[in-house]
Short mmCIF file of C-alpha atoms and ligand atoms in Angstrom, two decimals:
data_model
loop_
_atom_site.label_atom_id
_atom_site.label_comp_id
_atom_site.label_asym_id
_atom_site.label_seq_id
_atom_site.Cartn_x
_atom_site.Cartn_y
_atom_site.Cartn_z
CA MET G 918 0.00 0.00 0.00
CA ARG G 919 2.76 2.43 0.94
CA VAL G 920 4.43 1.84 -2.42
CA VAL G 921 1.28 2.62 -4.41
CA LEU G 922 0.42 5.74 -2.45
CA ALA G 923 4.03 6.87 -2.43
CA ALA G 924 3.95 6.85 -6.24
CA VAL G 925 0.71 8.83 -6.25
CA PHE G 926 2.11 11.44 -3.89
CA ALA G 927 5.51 11.70 -5.54
CA LEU G 928 3.60 12.91 -8.58
CA ALA G 929 1.34 15.15 -6.54
CA ALA G 930 4.22 16.87 -4.79
CA SER G 931 5.53 18.35 -8.04
CA VAL G 932 4.77 22.01 -8.70
CA ALA G 933 1.02 22.55 -8.97
CA CYS G 934 1.05 23.96 -12.51
CA ALA G 935 3.13 21.05 -13.78
CA GLN G 936 0.55 18.53 -12.57
CA THR G 937 -1.69 16.66 -14.95
CA PRO G 938 -5.40 16.63 -14.06
CA ILE G 939 -5.08 12.99 -12.91
CA GLU G 940 -2.18 13.87 -10.59
CA ARG G 941 -4.04 16.85 -9.18
CA GLY G 942 -7.16 14.70 -8.68
CA ALA G 943 -5.12 11.99 -6.93
CA TYR G 944 -3.72 14.61 -4.57
CA LEU G 945 -7.14 16.10 -3.79
CA VAL G 946 -8.80 12.71 -3.22
CA ASN G 947 -6.02 11.08 -1.19
CA ALA G 948 -4.31 13.94 0.67
CA VAL G 949 -6.84 16.74 1.10
CA MET G 950 -10.44 15.56 0.72
CA ALA G 951 -9.86 12.11 2.25
CA CYS G 952 -12.57 10.36 0.23
CA ASN G 953 -11.00 7.06 1.40
CA SER G 954 -12.19 7.65 4.97
CA CYS G 955 -15.72 6.89 3.81
CA HIS G 956 -15.40 5.22 0.39
CA THR G 957 -12.61 2.62 0.86
CA PRO G 958 -12.78 -0.49 3.06
CA ILE G 959 -10.65 0.19 6.14
CA GLY G 960 -8.44 -2.66 7.34
CA PRO G 961 -6.13 -2.91 10.35
CA ASN G 962 -3.47 -0.90 8.46
CA GLY G 963 -5.77 1.82 7.17
CA PRO G 964 -7.54 2.04 3.79
CA ASP G 965 -7.30 -1.18 1.70
CA VAL G 966 -5.86 0.30 -1.52
CA SER G 967 -6.36 -2.95 -3.43
CA ARG G 968 -10.06 -2.06 -3.27
CA LEU G 969 -9.60 1.72 -3.48
CA LEU G 970 -12.86 3.69 -3.40
CA SER G 971 -14.99 0.55 -3.91
CA GLY G 972 -17.26 1.24 -0.91
CA GLY G 973 -16.63 2.04 2.72
CA ARG G 974 -18.14 2.72 6.11
CA THR G 975 -21.80 2.49 7.11
CA PHE G 976 -23.39 5.39 8.97
CA ASP G 977 -26.45 4.30 10.97
CA GLU G 978 -28.24 7.43 12.19
CA PRO G 979 -31.85 8.21 13.10
CA ARG G 980 -32.58 9.84 9.73
CA PHE G 981 -30.80 7.32 7.49
CA LYS G 982 -28.59 4.29 7.20
CA VAL G 983 -26.11 4.79 4.37
CA THR G 984 -22.81 3.31 3.19
CA GLY G 985 -19.97 5.09 1.42
CA SER G 986 -20.69 4.14 -2.21
CA ASN G 987 -18.52 2.29 -4.70
CA ILE G 988 -17.18 5.22 -6.75
CA THR G 989 -14.87 3.23 -9.04
CA PRO G 990 -15.61 3.17 -12.80
CA ASP G 991 -17.39 -0.23 -12.51
CA LYS G 992 -20.55 0.01 -14.61
CA ASP G 993 -22.76 -2.23 -12.45
CA THR G 994 -21.75 -1.39 -8.89
CA GLY G 995 -19.81 1.88 -9.28
CA ILE G 996 -20.29 5.14 -11.18
CA GLY G 997 -19.02 3.96 -14.58
CA ASN G 998 -22.27 4.99 -16.26
CA TRP G 999 -22.26 8.59 -15.01
CA SER G 1000 -21.17 11.26 -17.49
CA ASP G 1001 -18.50 13.80 -16.54
CA ALA G 1002 -21.18 16.49 -16.32
CA GLU G 1003 -23.33 14.32 -14.04
CA LEU G 1004 -20.41 13.64 -11.71
CA LYS G 1005 -19.50 17.33 -11.47
CA ALA G 1006 -23.13 18.32 -10.87
CA PHE G 1007 -23.35 15.66 -8.17
CA LEU G 1008 -20.22 16.87 -6.37
CA ARG G 1009 -21.64 20.40 -6.21
CA THR G 1010 -25.22 19.51 -5.29
CA GLY G 1011 -25.40 16.01 -3.80
CA VAL G 1012 -28.13 15.03 -6.26
CA ARG G 1013 -27.49 11.83 -8.21
CA PRO G 1014 -28.24 11.56 -11.96
CA ASN G 1015 -31.43 9.62 -11.06
CA GLY G 1016 -32.64 12.64 -9.04
CA VAL G 1017 -32.20 11.07 -5.58
CA PRO G 1018 -30.11 13.24 -3.21
CA VAL G 1019 -27.57 11.58 -0.90
CA ALA G 1020 -27.55 11.81 2.90
CA PRO G 1021 -25.52 14.80 4.16
CA ILE G 1022 -22.76 12.51 5.47
CA MET G 1023 -21.41 13.01 1.95
CA PRO G 1024 -19.87 16.50 2.37
CA ASN G 1025 -21.29 18.05 -0.82
CA ILE G 1026 -22.22 21.33 0.88
CA PHE G 1027 -18.49 22.03 1.15
CA TYR G 1028 -17.73 21.08 -2.45
CA THR G 1029 -19.56 24.10 -3.90
CA VAL G 1030 -16.28 26.06 -3.63
CA LEU G 1031 -14.41 23.64 -5.93
CA THR G 1032 -12.72 25.44 -8.81
CA ALA G 1033 -13.51 24.42 -12.38
CA ARG G 1034 -9.97 23.04 -12.67
CA ASP G 1035 -10.33 20.90 -9.55
CA LEU G 1036 -13.73 19.54 -10.64
CA ASP G 1037 -12.07 18.44 -13.90
CA ALA G 1038 -9.16 16.95 -11.93
CA LEU G 1039 -11.47 14.96 -9.61
CA VAL G 1040 -13.37 13.53 -12.58
CA ALA G 1041 -10.14 12.67 -14.43
CA TYR G 1042 -8.74 10.81 -11.41
CA LEU G 1043 -11.94 8.94 -10.56
CA ARG G 1044 -12.11 7.73 -14.18
CA SER G 1045 -8.48 6.52 -13.99
CA ILE G 1046 -8.69 4.21 -10.97
CA PRO G 1047 -9.31 0.47 -11.44
CA ALA G 1048 -12.97 -0.57 -11.69
CA VAL G 1049 -13.84 -2.82 -8.75
CA HIS G 1050 -17.02 -4.90 -8.93
CA ARG G 1051 -18.35 -4.70 -5.39
CA GLU G 1052 -21.93 -4.23 -4.25
CA THR G 1053 -22.61 -1.88 -1.32
CA PRO G 1054 -25.87 -1.97 0.70
CA ALA G 1055 -28.67 0.25 -0.69
CA PRO G 1056 -29.31 3.42 1.34
CA GLU G 1057 -32.28 3.57 3.72
CA TYR G 1058 -33.83 7.01 4.15
CA ARG G 1059 -36.00 6.94 7.26
CA ALA G 1060 -37.12 10.48 8.11
CA LYS G 1061 -39.21 12.93 6.06
CA SER G 1062 -36.17 15.12 5.42
CA PRO G 1063 -33.14 12.83 5.55
CA HIS G 1064 -31.18 15.08 3.22
CA GLU G 1065 -31.37 18.46 4.94
CA GLU G 1066 -28.28 20.18 6.29
CA ALA G 1067 -27.56 23.80 7.23
CA PRO G 1068 -26.15 25.64 4.20
CA TYR G 1069 -22.46 26.52 4.19
CA ALA G 1070 -21.71 29.78 2.40
CA GLY G 1071 -19.42 28.75 -0.40
CA ALA G 1072 -19.58 30.20 -3.87
CA GLN G 1073 -17.38 28.54 -6.48
CA MET G 1074 -13.80 29.84 -6.15
CA THR G 1075 -11.35 30.61 -8.96
CA GLU G 1076 -7.66 29.94 -9.48
CA ALA G 1077 -7.11 33.69 -8.96
CA ASP G 1078 -8.67 33.43 -5.46
CA LEU G 1079 -6.15 30.72 -4.57
CA ALA G 1080 -3.21 33.05 -5.20
CA ASP G 1081 -3.95 34.64 -1.81
CA GLN G 1082 -2.60 32.45 1.02
CA VAL G 1083 -5.53 32.88 3.42
CA GLN G 1084 -8.09 32.32 0.66
CA HIS G 1085 -6.14 29.25 -0.43
CA GLY G 1086 -6.28 28.01 3.16
CA ARG G 1087 -10.01 28.68 3.35
CA TYR G 1088 -10.42 26.67 0.15
CA LEU G 1089 -8.46 23.68 1.52
CA ALA G 1090 -10.23 23.76 4.89
CA THR G 1091 -13.58 23.86 3.10
CA ILE G 1092 -13.01 20.94 0.74
CA ALA G 1093 -11.40 18.96 3.59
CA HIS G 1094 -14.65 19.71 5.51
CA CYS G 1095 -12.68 20.59 8.67
CA LEU G 1096 -15.48 22.79 9.97
CA GLU G 1097 -18.09 20.07 9.58
CA CYS G 1098 -16.43 18.08 12.35
CA HIS G 1099 -15.19 21.10 14.29
CA THR G 1100 -18.51 23.02 14.52
CA PRO G 1101 -21.09 21.86 17.07
CA PRO G 1102 -24.46 20.66 15.80
CA GLY G 1103 -27.34 23.05 16.49
CA GLU G 1104 -31.12 22.56 16.23
CA ALA G 1105 -31.05 22.87 12.43
CA GLY G 1106 -27.71 21.33 11.57
CA HIS G 1107 -24.28 22.85 12.14
CA ASP G 1108 -24.23 26.42 13.45
CA PHE G 1109 -21.55 27.72 11.07
CA ALA G 1110 -22.62 31.36 11.45
CA ASN G 1111 -22.02 31.55 15.21
CA SER G 1112 -19.84 28.62 16.19
CA ALA G 1113 -17.46 27.81 13.31
CA GLY G 1114 -14.47 25.90 14.67
CA ARG G 1115 -15.66 25.80 18.29
CA GLY G 1116 -15.52 21.98 18.42
CA GLY G 1117 -17.61 19.92 20.79
CA THR G 1118 -19.03 17.33 18.41
CA VAL G 1119 -18.90 13.80 19.85
CA PHE G 1120 -17.77 10.96 17.57
CA LYS G 1121 -18.35 7.35 18.61
CA GLY G 1122 -16.40 4.45 17.15
CA PRO G 1123 -14.26 1.43 17.90
CA PHE G 1124 -11.78 3.99 19.27
CA GLY G 1125 -14.26 5.04 21.99
CA ASP G 1126 -15.88 8.48 22.32
CA VAL G 1127 -13.89 11.43 21.05
CA VAL G 1128 -14.84 15.12 21.09
CA SER G 1129 -13.70 17.44 18.30
CA ALA G 1130 -11.36 20.19 19.46
CA ASN G 1131 -11.73 23.98 19.42
CA ILE G 1132 -9.63 25.07 16.41
CA THR G 1133 -10.48 28.79 16.52
CA SER G 1134 -7.85 31.40 17.35
CA HIS G 1135 -8.93 31.48 21.01
CA PRO G 1136 -5.69 31.95 23.04
CA THR G 1137 -6.37 29.19 25.58
CA LYS G 1138 -9.40 27.16 24.42
CA GLY G 1139 -8.31 27.09 20.75
CA LEU G 1140 -5.11 27.16 18.72
CA GLY G 1141 -4.21 30.80 19.48
CA GLY G 1142 -1.25 29.81 21.67
CA TRP G 1143 0.04 27.07 19.36
CA SER G 1144 3.01 27.54 17.00
CA ASP G 1145 2.56 26.89 13.28
CA ASP G 1146 4.65 23.73 13.58
CA GLU G 1147 2.52 22.40 16.45
CA ILE G 1148 -0.61 22.82 14.35
CA LYS G 1149 1.02 21.12 11.35
CA ARG G 1150 2.16 18.23 13.54
CA ALA G 1151 -1.39 17.73 14.85
CA LEU G 1152 -2.74 17.72 11.29
CA THR G 1153 -0.20 15.43 9.70
CA GLN G 1154 0.94 13.18 12.56
CA GLY G 1155 -2.09 13.21 14.85
CA ILE G 1156 -0.14 14.50 17.86
CA SER G 1157 -1.63 17.19 20.10
CA ARG G 1158 0.33 20.11 21.53
CA ASP G 1159 1.02 18.23 24.78
CA GLY G 1160 2.24 15.11 22.93
CA ARG G 1161 -1.03 13.17 23.30
CA LYS G 1162 -1.86 10.85 20.37
CA LEU G 1163 -5.07 12.09 18.72
CA LYS G 1164 -7.87 9.64 17.90
CA PRO G 1165 -9.80 9.04 14.66
CA PRO G 1166 -11.91 9.88 12.70
CA MET G 1167 -9.76 12.82 11.55
CA ALA G 1168 -7.72 11.75 8.48
CA TYR G 1169 -4.18 12.45 9.78
CA ALA G 1170 -2.64 9.80 7.49
CA ALA G 1171 -4.13 11.50 4.42
CA TYR G 1172 -3.12 15.01 5.53
CA ALA G 1173 0.43 13.70 6.06
CA HIS G 1174 0.74 13.88 2.27
CA MET G 1175 -0.32 17.53 2.02
CA THR G 1176 2.36 19.77 0.49
CA ALA G 1177 4.23 22.14 2.81
CA GLN G 1178 2.68 25.06 0.96
CA ASP G 1179 -0.85 23.74 1.53
CA GLN G 1180 -0.16 23.07 5.23
CA SER G 1181 1.03 26.66 5.67
CA ALA G 1182 -2.04 28.00 3.86
CA LEU G 1183 -4.34 25.97 6.13
CA VAL G 1184 -2.61 27.29 9.24
CA ALA G 1185 -2.86 30.88 7.93
CA PHE G 1186 -6.61 30.39 7.48
CA LEU G 1187 -7.11 28.80 10.91
CA ARG G 1188 -5.47 31.87 12.47
CA THR G 1189 -8.33 33.98 11.02
CA LEU G 1190 -11.16 31.99 12.64
CA PRO G 1191 -12.70 34.33 15.24
CA ALA G 1192 -11.91 33.20 18.81
CA ARG G 1193 -14.81 31.30 20.41
CA GLU G 1194 -15.18 29.26 23.54
C1 HEC I 573 -17.54 11.77 5.55
C2 HEC I 573 -17.74 10.68 4.62
C3 HEC I 573 -17.58 10.95 3.14
C4 HEC I 573 -16.57 11.61 2.49
C5 HEC I 573 -15.33 12.27 3.09
C6 HEC I 573 -16.88 11.52 1.08
N1 HEC I 573 -18.05 10.84 0.89
FE1 HEC I 573 -18.95 10.46 -0.92
N2 HEC I 573 -20.52 9.57 0.05
C7 HEC I 573 -20.56 9.27 1.40
C8 HEC I 573 -21.72 8.48 1.68
C9 HEC I 573 -22.12 7.95 3.04
C10 HEC I 573 -22.41 8.32 0.45
C11 HEC I 573 -23.74 7.58 0.22
C12 HEC I 573 -24.87 8.42 0.78
C13 HEC I 573 -26.25 7.90 0.46
O1 HEC I 573 -26.36 6.77 -0.08
O2 HEC I 573 -27.22 8.64 0.73
C14 HEC I 573 -21.63 9.02 -0.56
C15 HEC I 573 -21.96 9.10 -1.90
C16 HEC I 573 -21.10 9.51 -2.91
C17 HEC I 573 -21.36 9.42 -4.33
C18 HEC I 573 -22.65 8.89 -4.96
C19 HEC I 573 -22.44 7.50 -5.53
C20 HEC I 573 -23.71 6.78 -5.95
O3 HEC I 573 -23.57 5.72 -6.58
O4 HEC I 573 -24.81 7.22 -5.61
C21 HEC I 573 -20.25 9.90 -4.98
C22 HEC I 573 -20.02 10.00 -6.48
C23 HEC I 573 -19.29 10.29 -3.96
N3 HEC I 573 -19.84 10.06 -2.71
C24 HEC I 573 -18.02 10.79 -4.22
C25 HEC I 573 -17.14 11.24 -3.24
C26 HEC I 573 -15.85 11.83 -3.52
C27 HEC I 573 -15.24 11.96 -4.90
C28 HEC I 573 -15.30 12.19 -2.31
C29 HEC I 573 -14.02 12.91 -2.04
C30 HEC I 573 -13.77 14.07 -2.90
C31 HEC I 573 -16.26 11.82 -1.29
N4 HEC I 573 -17.35 11.24 -1.88
C32 HEC I 573 -16.07 12.05 0.07
C33 HEC I 573 -19.64 9.69 2.35
C34 HEC I 573 -18.50 10.46 2.12
C1 HEC I 574 -14.17 13.57 10.53
C2 HEC I 574 -14.07 14.65 11.50
C3 HEC I 574 -12.88 15.59 11.43
C4 HEC I 574 -12.39 16.25 10.33
C5 HEC I 574 -12.84 16.17 8.89
C6 HEC I 574 -11.31 17.08 10.81
N1 HEC I 574 -11.15 16.91 12.16
FE1 HEC I 574 -9.74 17.84 13.30
N2 HEC I 574 -10.28 16.66 14.89
C7 HEC I 574 -11.40 15.86 14.95
C8 HEC I 574 -11.50 15.27 16.27
C9 HEC I 574 -12.60 14.35 16.75
C10 HEC I 574 -10.38 15.75 17.01
C11 HEC I 574 -10.01 15.43 18.46
C12 HEC I 574 -9.18 14.16 18.50
C13 HEC I 574 -8.78 13.78 19.92
O1 HEC I 574 -8.97 14.60 20.85
O2 HEC I 574 -8.25 12.67 20.12
C14 HEC I 574 -9.64 16.63 16.10
C15 HEC I 574 -8.46 17.30 16.44
C16 HEC I 574 -7.88 18.32 15.69
C17 HEC I 574 -6.75 19.12 16.10
C18 HEC I 574 -5.97 18.96 17.40
C19 HEC I 574 -6.53 19.90 18.43
C20 HEC I 574 -6.07 19.62 19.84
O3 HEC I 574 -6.46 20.42 20.75
O4 HEC I 574 -5.36 18.64 20.09
C21 HEC I 574 -6.55 20.05 15.10
C22 HEC I 574 -5.47 21.13 15.07
C23 HEC I 574 -7.52 19.80 14.07
N3 HEC I 574 -8.31 18.74 14.46
C24 HEC I 574 -7.65 20.53 12.89
C25 HEC I 574 -8.37 20.08 11.79
C26 HEC I 574 -8.26 20.65 10.46
C27 HEC I 574 -7.45 21.87 10.08
C28 HEC I 574 -9.04 19.88 9.64
C29 HEC I 574 -9.20 19.97 8.14
C30 HEC I 574 -7.98 19.87 7.36
C31 HEC I 574 -9.67 18.86 10.47
N4 HEC I 574 -9.24 19.01 11.76
C32 HEC I 574 -10.55 17.91 10.00
C33 HEC I 574 -12.29 15.61 13.90
C34 HEC I 574 -12.11 16.03 12.58
#
């Protein structure tokens, strides 16, 4: 697995403008957007790359029971029959070509910022991976409104926006859906307007209960007192400021492959999150 991913990331680490769309897509999927966390079977050593993106975790919640879909080019069990335009429309809206929206576990509300170039790159990469024939359980939608989620203000961004370091960081944090996990749930979904980055969401898993941290610029409750390197270490190695090993489900192993430039941009953006406690 390390060998395969190492090859993917060796390509991705080259200068952004020299990347092919497939290389850029591989980088976005595997290092920034962590699609594997939900769409690849997870074994004892992390994502099983021999079955990359062929279906992943099941989320059993009051409103729905859904499984990370097979998004390989397999025509029967994957998305091999979707057109490029259908796939791009889906990423931005969460509505499948057959008109059925997905449950909001799929972080589409954050993908509205994706640049035209990155939408092309994602499609190019997803078309290039091996087709894996593997059935995943059909979704069950239980409530009247299983698909609703609070909107997240995110107009499509442009390559020109990304030239600014803080805007670039905002872009990366958005498509990595950092604030989904790090903003507490309110009555009507996440309260992005008033509590972005405040933490406090509880995640349950085989790793026990874990509460997402405050990642605002608050000097004591958040990251205000942390150095840039301490924040980067937490992101890429899963080690907190005091040396404690951080628990899943944050995708530290994916972020470990983020370029130094992208890590710095993310930190610059996190510094701008208003302090909250
Ligand atoms: C936090 C978990 C999570 C992440 C991260 C995630 N997805 Fe999903 N995705 C899901 C789930 C769960 C479903 C199925 C939801 C349903 O059936 O209602 C889904 C559905 C989809 C579908 C629809 C497939 C079909 O056959 O209906 C596509 C395409 C997709 N995701 C692509 C992606 C891509 C590409 C990425 C990364 C850029 C990604 N997803 C990241 C959880 C996730
Ligand atoms: C799937 C949910 C999820 C996503 C996505 C996520 N995180 Fe986290 N993050 C957590 C949880 C939960 C913790 C706390 C882990 C623990 O305490 O063991 C955490 C911890 C952290 C920490 C360490 C804070 C501390 O006090 O030790 C930082 C920094 C952080 N996240 C930043 C980010 C950034 C930046 C992103 C986006 C690139 C991100 N997270 C994406 C869930 C998530």
